[in-house]
Short mmCIF file of C-alpha atoms and ligand atoms in Angstrom, two decimals:
data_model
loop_
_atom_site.label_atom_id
_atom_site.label_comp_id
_atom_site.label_asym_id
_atom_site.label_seq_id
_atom_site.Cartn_x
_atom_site.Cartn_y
_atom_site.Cartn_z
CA UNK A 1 10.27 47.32 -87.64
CA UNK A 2 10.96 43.72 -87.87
CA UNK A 3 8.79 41.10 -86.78
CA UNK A 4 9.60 37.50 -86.17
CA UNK A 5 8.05 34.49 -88.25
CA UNK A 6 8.23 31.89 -85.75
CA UNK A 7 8.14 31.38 -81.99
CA UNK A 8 6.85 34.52 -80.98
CA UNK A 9 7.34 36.07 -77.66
CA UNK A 10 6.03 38.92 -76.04
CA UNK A 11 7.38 40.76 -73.18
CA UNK A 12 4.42 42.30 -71.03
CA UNK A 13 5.55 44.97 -69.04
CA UNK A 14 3.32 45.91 -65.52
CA UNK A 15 3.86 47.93 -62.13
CA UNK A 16 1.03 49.22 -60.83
CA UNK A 17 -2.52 47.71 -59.18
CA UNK A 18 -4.83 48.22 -62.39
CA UNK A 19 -1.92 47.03 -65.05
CA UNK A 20 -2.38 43.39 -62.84
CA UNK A 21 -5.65 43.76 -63.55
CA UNK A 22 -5.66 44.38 -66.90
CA UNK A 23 -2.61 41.80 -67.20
CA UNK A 24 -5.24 38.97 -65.20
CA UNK A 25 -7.56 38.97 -68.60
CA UNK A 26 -5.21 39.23 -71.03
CA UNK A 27 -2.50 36.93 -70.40
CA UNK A 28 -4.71 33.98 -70.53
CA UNK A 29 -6.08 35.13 -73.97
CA UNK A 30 -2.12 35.53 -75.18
CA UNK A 31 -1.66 31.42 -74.23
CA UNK A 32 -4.53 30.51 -75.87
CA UNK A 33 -3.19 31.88 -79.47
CA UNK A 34 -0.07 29.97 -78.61
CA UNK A 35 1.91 33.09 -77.81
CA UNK A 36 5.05 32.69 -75.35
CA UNK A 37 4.72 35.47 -72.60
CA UNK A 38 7.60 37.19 -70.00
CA UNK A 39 5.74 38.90 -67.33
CA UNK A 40 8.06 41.95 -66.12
CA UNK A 41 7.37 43.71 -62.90
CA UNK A 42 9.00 46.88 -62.80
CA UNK A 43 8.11 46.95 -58.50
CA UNK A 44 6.59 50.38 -58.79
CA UNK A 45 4.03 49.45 -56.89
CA UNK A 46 5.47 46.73 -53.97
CA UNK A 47 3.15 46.24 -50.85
CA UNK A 48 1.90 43.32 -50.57
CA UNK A 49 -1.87 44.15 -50.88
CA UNK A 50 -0.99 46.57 -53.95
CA UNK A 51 0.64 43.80 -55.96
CA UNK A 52 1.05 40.04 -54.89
CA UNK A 53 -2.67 40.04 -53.46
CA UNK A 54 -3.63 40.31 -57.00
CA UNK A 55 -1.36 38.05 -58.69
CA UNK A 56 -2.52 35.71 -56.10
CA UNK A 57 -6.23 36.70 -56.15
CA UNK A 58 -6.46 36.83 -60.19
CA UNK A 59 -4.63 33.57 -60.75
CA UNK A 60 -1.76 35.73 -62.60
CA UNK A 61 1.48 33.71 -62.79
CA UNK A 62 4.16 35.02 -61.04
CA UNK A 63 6.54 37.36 -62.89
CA UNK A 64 9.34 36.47 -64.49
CA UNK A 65 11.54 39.54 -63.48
CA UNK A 66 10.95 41.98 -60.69
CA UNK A 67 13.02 44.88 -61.12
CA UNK A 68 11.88 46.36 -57.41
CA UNK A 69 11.69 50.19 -58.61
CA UNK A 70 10.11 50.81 -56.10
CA UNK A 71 8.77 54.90 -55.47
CA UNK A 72 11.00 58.37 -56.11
CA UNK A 73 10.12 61.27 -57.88
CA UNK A 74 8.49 60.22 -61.47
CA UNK A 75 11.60 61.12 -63.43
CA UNK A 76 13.56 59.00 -61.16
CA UNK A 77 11.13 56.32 -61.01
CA UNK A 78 11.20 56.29 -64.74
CA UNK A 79 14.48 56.43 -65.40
CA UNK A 80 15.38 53.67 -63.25
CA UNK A 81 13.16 51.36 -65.02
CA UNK A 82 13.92 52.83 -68.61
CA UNK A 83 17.40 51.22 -67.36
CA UNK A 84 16.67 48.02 -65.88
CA UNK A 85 13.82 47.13 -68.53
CA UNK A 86 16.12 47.77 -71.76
CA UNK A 87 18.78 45.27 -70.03
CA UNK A 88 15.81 42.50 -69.74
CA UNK A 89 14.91 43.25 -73.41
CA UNK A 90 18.60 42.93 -74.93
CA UNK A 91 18.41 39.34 -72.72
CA UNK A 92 14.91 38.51 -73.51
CA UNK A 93 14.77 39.94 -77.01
CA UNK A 94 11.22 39.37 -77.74
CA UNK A 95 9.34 39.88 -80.56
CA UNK A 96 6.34 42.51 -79.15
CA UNK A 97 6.22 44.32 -75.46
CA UNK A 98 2.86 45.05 -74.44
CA UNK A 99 2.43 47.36 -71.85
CA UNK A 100 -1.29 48.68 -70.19
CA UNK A 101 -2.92 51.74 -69.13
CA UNK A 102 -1.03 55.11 -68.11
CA UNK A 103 1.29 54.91 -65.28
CA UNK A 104 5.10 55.42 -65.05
CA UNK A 105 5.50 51.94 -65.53
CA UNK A 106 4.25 52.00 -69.31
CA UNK A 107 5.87 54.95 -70.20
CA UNK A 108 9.35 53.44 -69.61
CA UNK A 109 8.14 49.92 -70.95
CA UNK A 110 7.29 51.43 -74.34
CA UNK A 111 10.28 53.83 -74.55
CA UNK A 112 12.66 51.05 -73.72
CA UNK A 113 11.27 49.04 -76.77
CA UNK A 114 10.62 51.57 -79.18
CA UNK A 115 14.72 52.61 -78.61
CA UNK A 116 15.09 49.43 -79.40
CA UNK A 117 13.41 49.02 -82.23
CA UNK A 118 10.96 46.18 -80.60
CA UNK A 119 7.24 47.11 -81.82
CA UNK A 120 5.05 48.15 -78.47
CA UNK A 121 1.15 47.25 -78.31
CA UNK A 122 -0.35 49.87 -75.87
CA UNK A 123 -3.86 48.51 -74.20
CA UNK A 124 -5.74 50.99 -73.19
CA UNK A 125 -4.16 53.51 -76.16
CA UNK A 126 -6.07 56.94 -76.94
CA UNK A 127 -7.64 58.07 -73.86
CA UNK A 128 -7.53 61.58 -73.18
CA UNK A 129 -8.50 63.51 -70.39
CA UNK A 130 -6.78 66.62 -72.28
CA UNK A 131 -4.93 67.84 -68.98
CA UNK A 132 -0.99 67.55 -69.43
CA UNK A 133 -0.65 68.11 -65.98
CA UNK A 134 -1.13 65.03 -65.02
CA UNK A 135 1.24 62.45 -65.08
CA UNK A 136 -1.47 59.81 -66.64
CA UNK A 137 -1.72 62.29 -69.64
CA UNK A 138 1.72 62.36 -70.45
CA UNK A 139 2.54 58.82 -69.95
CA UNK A 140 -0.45 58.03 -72.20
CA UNK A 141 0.17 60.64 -75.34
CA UNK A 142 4.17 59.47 -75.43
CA UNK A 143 3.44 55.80 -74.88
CA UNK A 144 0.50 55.93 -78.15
CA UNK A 145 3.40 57.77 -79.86
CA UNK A 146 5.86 55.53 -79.87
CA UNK A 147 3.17 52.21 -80.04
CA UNK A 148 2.88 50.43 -83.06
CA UNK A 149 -0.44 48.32 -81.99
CA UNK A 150 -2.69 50.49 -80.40
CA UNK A 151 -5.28 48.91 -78.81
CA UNK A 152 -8.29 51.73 -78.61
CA UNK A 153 -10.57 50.83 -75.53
CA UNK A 154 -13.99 52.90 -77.24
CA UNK A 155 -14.76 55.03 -80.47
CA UNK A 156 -13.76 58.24 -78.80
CA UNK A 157 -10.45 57.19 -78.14
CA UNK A 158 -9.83 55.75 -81.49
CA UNK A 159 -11.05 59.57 -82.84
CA UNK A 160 -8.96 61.23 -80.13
CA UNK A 161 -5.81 59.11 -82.04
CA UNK A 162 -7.09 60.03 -85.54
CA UNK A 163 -6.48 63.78 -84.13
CA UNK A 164 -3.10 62.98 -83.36
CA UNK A 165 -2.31 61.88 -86.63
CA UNK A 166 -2.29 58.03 -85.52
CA UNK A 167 -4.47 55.59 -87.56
CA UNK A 168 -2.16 52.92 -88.21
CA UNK A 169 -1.84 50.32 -86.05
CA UNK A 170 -5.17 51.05 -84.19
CA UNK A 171 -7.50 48.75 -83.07
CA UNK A 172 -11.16 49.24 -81.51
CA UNK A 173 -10.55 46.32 -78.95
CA UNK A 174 -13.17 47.16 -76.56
CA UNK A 175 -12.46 47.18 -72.80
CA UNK A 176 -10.14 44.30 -71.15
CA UNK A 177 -10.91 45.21 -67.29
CA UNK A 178 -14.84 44.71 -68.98
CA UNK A 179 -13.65 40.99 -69.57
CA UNK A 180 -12.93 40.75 -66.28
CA UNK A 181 -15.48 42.26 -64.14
CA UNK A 182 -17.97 39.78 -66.47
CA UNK A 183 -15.30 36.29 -65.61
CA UNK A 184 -16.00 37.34 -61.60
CA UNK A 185 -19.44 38.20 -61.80
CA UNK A 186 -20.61 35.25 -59.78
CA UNK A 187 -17.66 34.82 -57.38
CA UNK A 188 -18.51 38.43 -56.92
CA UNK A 189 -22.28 37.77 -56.23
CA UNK A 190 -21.27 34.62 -53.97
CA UNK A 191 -19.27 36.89 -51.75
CA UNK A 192 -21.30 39.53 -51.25
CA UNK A 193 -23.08 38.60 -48.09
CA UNK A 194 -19.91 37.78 -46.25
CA UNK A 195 -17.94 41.04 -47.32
CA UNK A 196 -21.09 43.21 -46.37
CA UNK A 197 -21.36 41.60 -43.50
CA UNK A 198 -17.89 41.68 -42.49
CA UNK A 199 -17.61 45.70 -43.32
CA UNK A 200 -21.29 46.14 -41.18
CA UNK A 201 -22.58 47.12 -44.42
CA UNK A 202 -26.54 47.02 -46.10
CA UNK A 203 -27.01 47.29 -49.68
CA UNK A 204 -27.22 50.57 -51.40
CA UNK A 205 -27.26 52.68 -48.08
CA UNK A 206 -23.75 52.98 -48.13
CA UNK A 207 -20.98 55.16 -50.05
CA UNK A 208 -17.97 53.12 -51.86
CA UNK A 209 -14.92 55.98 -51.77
CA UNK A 210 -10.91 55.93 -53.44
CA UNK A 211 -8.88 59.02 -53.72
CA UNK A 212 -5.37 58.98 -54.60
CA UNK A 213 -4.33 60.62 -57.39
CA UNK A 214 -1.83 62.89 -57.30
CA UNK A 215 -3.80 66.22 -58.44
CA UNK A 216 -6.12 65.32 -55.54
CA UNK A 217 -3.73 64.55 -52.60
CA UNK A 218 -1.02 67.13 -53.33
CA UNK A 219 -2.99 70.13 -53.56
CA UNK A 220 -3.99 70.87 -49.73
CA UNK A 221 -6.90 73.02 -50.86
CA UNK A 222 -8.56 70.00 -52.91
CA UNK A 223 -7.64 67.27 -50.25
CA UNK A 224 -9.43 68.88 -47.79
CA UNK A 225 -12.85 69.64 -49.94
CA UNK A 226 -12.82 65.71 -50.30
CA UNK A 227 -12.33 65.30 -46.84
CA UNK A 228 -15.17 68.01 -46.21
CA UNK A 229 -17.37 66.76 -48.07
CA UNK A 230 -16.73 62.92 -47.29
CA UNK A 231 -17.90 64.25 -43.77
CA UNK A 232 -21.12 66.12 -45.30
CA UNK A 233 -22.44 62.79 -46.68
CA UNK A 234 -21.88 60.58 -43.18
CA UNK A 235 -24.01 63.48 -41.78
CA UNK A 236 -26.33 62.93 -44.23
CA UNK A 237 -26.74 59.00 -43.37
CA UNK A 238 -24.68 57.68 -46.01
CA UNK A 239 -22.16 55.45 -44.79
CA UNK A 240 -18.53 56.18 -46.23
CA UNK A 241 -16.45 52.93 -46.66
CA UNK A 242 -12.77 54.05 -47.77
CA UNK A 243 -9.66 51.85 -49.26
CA UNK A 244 -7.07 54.21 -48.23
CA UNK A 245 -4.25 53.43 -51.09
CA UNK A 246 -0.72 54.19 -50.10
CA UNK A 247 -0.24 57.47 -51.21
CA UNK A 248 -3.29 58.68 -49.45
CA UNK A 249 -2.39 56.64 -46.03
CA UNK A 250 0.82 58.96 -45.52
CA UNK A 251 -1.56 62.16 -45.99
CA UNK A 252 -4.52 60.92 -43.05
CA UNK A 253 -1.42 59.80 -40.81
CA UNK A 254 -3.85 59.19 -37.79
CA UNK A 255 -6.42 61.16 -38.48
CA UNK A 256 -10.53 60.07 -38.15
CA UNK A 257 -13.61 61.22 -39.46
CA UNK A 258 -17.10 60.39 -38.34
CA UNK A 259 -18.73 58.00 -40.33
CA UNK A 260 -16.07 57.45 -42.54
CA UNK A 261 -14.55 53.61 -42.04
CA UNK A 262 -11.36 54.13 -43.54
CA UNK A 263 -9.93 50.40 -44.25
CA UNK A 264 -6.23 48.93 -46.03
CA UNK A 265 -6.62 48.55 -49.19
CA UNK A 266 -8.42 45.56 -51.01
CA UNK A 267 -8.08 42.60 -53.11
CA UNK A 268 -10.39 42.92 -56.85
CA UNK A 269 -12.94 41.02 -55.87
CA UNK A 270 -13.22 42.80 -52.32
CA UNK A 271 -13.81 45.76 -53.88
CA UNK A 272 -16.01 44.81 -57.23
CA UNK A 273 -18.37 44.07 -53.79
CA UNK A 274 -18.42 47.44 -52.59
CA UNK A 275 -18.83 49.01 -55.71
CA UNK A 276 -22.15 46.77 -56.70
CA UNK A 277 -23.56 47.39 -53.57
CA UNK A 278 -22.59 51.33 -53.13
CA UNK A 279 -25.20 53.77 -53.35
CA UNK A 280 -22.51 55.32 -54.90
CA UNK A 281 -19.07 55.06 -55.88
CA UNK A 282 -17.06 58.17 -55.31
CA UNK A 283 -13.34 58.34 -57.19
CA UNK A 284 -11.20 59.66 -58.18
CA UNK A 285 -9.42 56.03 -59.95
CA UNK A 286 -9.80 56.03 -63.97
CA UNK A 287 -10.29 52.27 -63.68
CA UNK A 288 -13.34 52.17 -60.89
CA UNK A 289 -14.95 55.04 -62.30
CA UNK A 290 -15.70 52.68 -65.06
CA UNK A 291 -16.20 49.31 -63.10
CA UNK A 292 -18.76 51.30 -60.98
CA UNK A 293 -20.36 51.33 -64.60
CA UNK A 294 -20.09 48.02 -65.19
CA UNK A 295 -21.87 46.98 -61.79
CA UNK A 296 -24.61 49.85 -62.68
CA UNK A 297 -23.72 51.97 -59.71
CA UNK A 298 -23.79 55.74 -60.40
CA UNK A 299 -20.31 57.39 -59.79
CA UNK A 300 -19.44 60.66 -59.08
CA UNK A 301 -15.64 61.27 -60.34
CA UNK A 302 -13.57 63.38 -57.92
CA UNK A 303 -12.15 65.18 -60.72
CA UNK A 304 -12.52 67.66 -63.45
CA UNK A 305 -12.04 65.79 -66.06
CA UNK A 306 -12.07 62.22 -67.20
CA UNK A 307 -10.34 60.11 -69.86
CA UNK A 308 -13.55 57.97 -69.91
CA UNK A 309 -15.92 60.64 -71.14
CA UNK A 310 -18.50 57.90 -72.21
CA UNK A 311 -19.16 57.69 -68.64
CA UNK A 312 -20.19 61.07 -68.42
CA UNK A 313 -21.77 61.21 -71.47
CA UNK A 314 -23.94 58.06 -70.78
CA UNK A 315 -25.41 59.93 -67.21
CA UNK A 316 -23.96 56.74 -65.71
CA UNK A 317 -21.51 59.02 -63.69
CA UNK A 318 -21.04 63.10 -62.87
CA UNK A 319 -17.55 65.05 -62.71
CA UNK A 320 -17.88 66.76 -59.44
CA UNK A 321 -14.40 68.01 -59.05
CA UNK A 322 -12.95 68.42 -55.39
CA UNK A 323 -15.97 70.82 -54.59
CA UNK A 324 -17.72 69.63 -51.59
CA UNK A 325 -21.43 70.56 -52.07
CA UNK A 326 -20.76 69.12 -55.38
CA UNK A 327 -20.12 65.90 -54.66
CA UNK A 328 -22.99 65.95 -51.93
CA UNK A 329 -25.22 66.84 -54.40
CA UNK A 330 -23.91 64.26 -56.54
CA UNK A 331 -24.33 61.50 -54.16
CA UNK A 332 -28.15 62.25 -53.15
CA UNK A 333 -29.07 62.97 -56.94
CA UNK A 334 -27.49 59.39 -57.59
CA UNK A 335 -29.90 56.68 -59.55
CA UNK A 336 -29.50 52.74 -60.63
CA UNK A 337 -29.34 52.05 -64.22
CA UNK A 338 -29.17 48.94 -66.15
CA UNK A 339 -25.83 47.13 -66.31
CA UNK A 340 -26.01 46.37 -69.87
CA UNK A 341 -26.33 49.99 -70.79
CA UNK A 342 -22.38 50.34 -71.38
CA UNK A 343 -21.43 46.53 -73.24
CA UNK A 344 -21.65 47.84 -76.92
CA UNK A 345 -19.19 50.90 -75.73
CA UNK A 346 -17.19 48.42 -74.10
CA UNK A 347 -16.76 45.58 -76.15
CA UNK A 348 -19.37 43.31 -74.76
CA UNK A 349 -16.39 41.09 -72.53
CA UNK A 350 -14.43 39.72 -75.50
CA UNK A 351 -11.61 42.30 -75.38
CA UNK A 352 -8.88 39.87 -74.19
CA UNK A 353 -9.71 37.65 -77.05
CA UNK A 354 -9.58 40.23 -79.55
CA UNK A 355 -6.34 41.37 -78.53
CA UNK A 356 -4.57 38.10 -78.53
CA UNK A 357 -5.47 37.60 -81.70
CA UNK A 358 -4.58 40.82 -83.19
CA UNK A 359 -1.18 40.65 -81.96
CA UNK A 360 -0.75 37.31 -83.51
CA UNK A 361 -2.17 38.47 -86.97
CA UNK A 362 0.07 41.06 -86.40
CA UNK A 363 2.90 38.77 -85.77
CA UNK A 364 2.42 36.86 -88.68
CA UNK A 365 2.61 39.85 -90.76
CA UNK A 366 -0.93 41.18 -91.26
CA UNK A 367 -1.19 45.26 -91.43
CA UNK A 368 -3.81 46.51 -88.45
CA UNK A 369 -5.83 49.63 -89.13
CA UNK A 370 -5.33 51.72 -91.82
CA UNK A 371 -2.29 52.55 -93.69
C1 UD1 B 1 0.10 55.08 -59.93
C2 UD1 B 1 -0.20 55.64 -61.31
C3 UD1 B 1 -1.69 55.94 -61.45
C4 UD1 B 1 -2.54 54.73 -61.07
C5 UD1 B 1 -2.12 54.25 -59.69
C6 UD1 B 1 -2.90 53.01 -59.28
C7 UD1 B 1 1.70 56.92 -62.23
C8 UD1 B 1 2.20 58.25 -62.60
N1 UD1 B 1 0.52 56.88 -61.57
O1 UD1 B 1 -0.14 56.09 -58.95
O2 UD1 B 1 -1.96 56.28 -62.80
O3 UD1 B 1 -3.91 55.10 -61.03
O4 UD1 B 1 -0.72 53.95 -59.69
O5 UD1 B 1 -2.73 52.76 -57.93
O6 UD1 B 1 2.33 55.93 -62.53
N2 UD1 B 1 3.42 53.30 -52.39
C9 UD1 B 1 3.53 52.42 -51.33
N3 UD1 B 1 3.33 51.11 -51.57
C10 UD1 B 1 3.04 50.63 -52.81
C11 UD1 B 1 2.93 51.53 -53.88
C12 UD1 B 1 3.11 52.87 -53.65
O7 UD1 B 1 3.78 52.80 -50.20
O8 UD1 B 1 2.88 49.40 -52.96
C13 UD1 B 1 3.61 54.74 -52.15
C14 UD1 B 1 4.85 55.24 -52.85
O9 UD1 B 1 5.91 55.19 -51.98
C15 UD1 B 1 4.50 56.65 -53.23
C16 UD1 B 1 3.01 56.65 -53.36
O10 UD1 B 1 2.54 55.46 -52.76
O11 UD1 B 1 4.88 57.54 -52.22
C17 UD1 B 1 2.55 56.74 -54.77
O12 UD1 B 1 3.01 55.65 -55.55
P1 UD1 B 1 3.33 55.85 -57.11
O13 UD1 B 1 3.74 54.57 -57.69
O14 UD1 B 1 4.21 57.01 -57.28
O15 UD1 B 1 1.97 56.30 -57.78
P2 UD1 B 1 0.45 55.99 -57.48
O16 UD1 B 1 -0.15 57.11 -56.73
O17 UD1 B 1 0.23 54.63 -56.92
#
């Protein structure tokens, strides 16, 4: 593919909650190497709390195209952006599009390049949770495929891309949403009393809760063991504070549980509170599973499997599945651990950096990873 010599732009692609995240530590590393960036936002995710209370909250500039996607079934959703982002790119014609993470939104970002011959950088490239049937999976196996920077969070996801037969290109970058949860450390710590407060909350005798992926919320069987066992724990003292994401909100319609505070969802700092103070953080998000890790708050993952198997690995967290006794168990077998336990697996909060200045070696011609 060709590369430019001069002047280089890159076109970062994001949609969804996390991808603003993600987007919040790097894009400041991408000025500082002198890079030029676009900031595309395909709309998939639009409420105001989902997207511009992070732009606003994370000091991210405002996008320079909004392509409102909006929701619709994923092929639709996909295929509408696939559309709208390759007509940006002919305009835009940048030199790199960078895209983050595993949703809908990066799948069509990186096909619309790679069709067009534009080299892709994929953050967040060869996590696995080795389940094609869910979305993430597939989104994140095609978008590595078709990256020519791959940007490998840990060691096991550069070995899970060595397995697919993709070495060049790949980077061990270390964790970017890492970066971040270290830059907001103290505004974190400074809020803390006020969001406790504000929530009726006391340290550590409470439970921090997310569910809303699409293997948990569409299968009636599983979405009512969560449910189940969310109740279990409030019986058992604990507490259960709940950010109910959209997808979820349309499921509970009006529905209550007893002890359960279910609340809209939050801004990042908001909820880097709640998961530093939980007793314990139960999710079913890939992205708090391992901020809960971060904050050294034990997490039990409302799944069967997990892309970020270091977690599991590390006894910093426990796969519980949609079982309720399991996740009961879970929560009262729950310890603290030391917050530095994870920084050499995840890059010890220079990630960003590393990135930004990858792509630009890369831009000026230098080979990444092995040829
Ligand atoms: C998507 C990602 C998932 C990521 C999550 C973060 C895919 C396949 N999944 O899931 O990997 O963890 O984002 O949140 O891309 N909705 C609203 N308002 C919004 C956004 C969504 O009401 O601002 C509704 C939509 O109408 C839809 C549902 O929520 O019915 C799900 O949204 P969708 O974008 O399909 O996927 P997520 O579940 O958010």
């Amino acid at each position: 593919m060709k590369r430019a010599s001069n002047n280089h732009k890159i076109l970062t692609v994001v949609g969804a909650r996390p991808q603003f995240i993600k987007a919040a530590a790097v894009s400041p590393a991408l000025k500082s190497e002198g890079l030029r960036e676009i900031l595309l936002h395909t709309g998939q995710h639009y409420d105001w709390e989902m997207s511009e209370a992070f732009f606003e909250g994370l000091k991210l500039s405002s996008p320079d195209y909004n392509l409102e996607t909006g929701s619709g079934s994923h092929g639709m959703q996909t295929g509408r952006m696939l559309e709208a982002i390759e007509q940006v790119l002919k305009k835009e014609k940048p030199d790199l599009v960078l895209v983050y993470g595993d949703t809908n939104s990066t799948l069509a970002g990186a096909l619309a390049a790679a069709k067009l011959n534009i080299p892709v950088a994929h953050v967040e490239a060869g996590l696995r949770s080795f389940d094609r049937r869910m979305p993430e999976e597939i989104n994140r196996v095609l978008a590595d495929h078709v990256s020519s920077l791959l940007f490998a969070p840990t060691g096991n996801a550069v070995g899970n891309l060595k397995r697919e037969g993709i070495e060049e290109g790949v980077d061990q970058s270390g964790d970017v949403m890492f970066d971040l949860c270290r830059k907001y450390g103290g505004v974190v710590k400074r809020k803390t009393p006020r969001v406790l407060k504000s929530l009726g909350l006391t340290t550590k005798q409470f439970v921090f809760a997310t569910v809303h992926r699409a293997e948990n919320t569409d299968s009636r069987e599983k979405w009512h063991a969560v449910l189940k066992a969310f109740s279990m724990i409030a019986a058992k003292g604990f507490p259960v504070v709940w950010p109910v994401h959209p997808r979820t909100r349309e499921l509970l319609g009006s529905k209550r549980i007893e002890g359960v505070q279910l609340i809209r969802p939050l801004p990042y700092v908001e909820t880097q509170v709640l998961a530093a103070n939980a007793r314990v953080v139960l999710t079913d998000s890939g992205g708090l599973q391992k901020e809960a890790a971060f904050l050294g708050t034990y997490c039990v993952i409302l799944r069967d499997r997990t892309e970020w198997i270091e977690l599991v690995d590390e006894g910093v967290a426990v796969l519980a599945g949609t079982v309720s006794e399991k996740i009961l168990e879970g929560v009262l077998q729950s310890r603290g651990y030391s917050k530095t336990r994870l920084e050499k697996t995840f890059g010890e909060g220079k990630s960003s950096e590393r990135i930004a200045k990858t792509i630009r070696a890369y831009m000026r011609g230098k080979t990444i990873g092995k040829t």
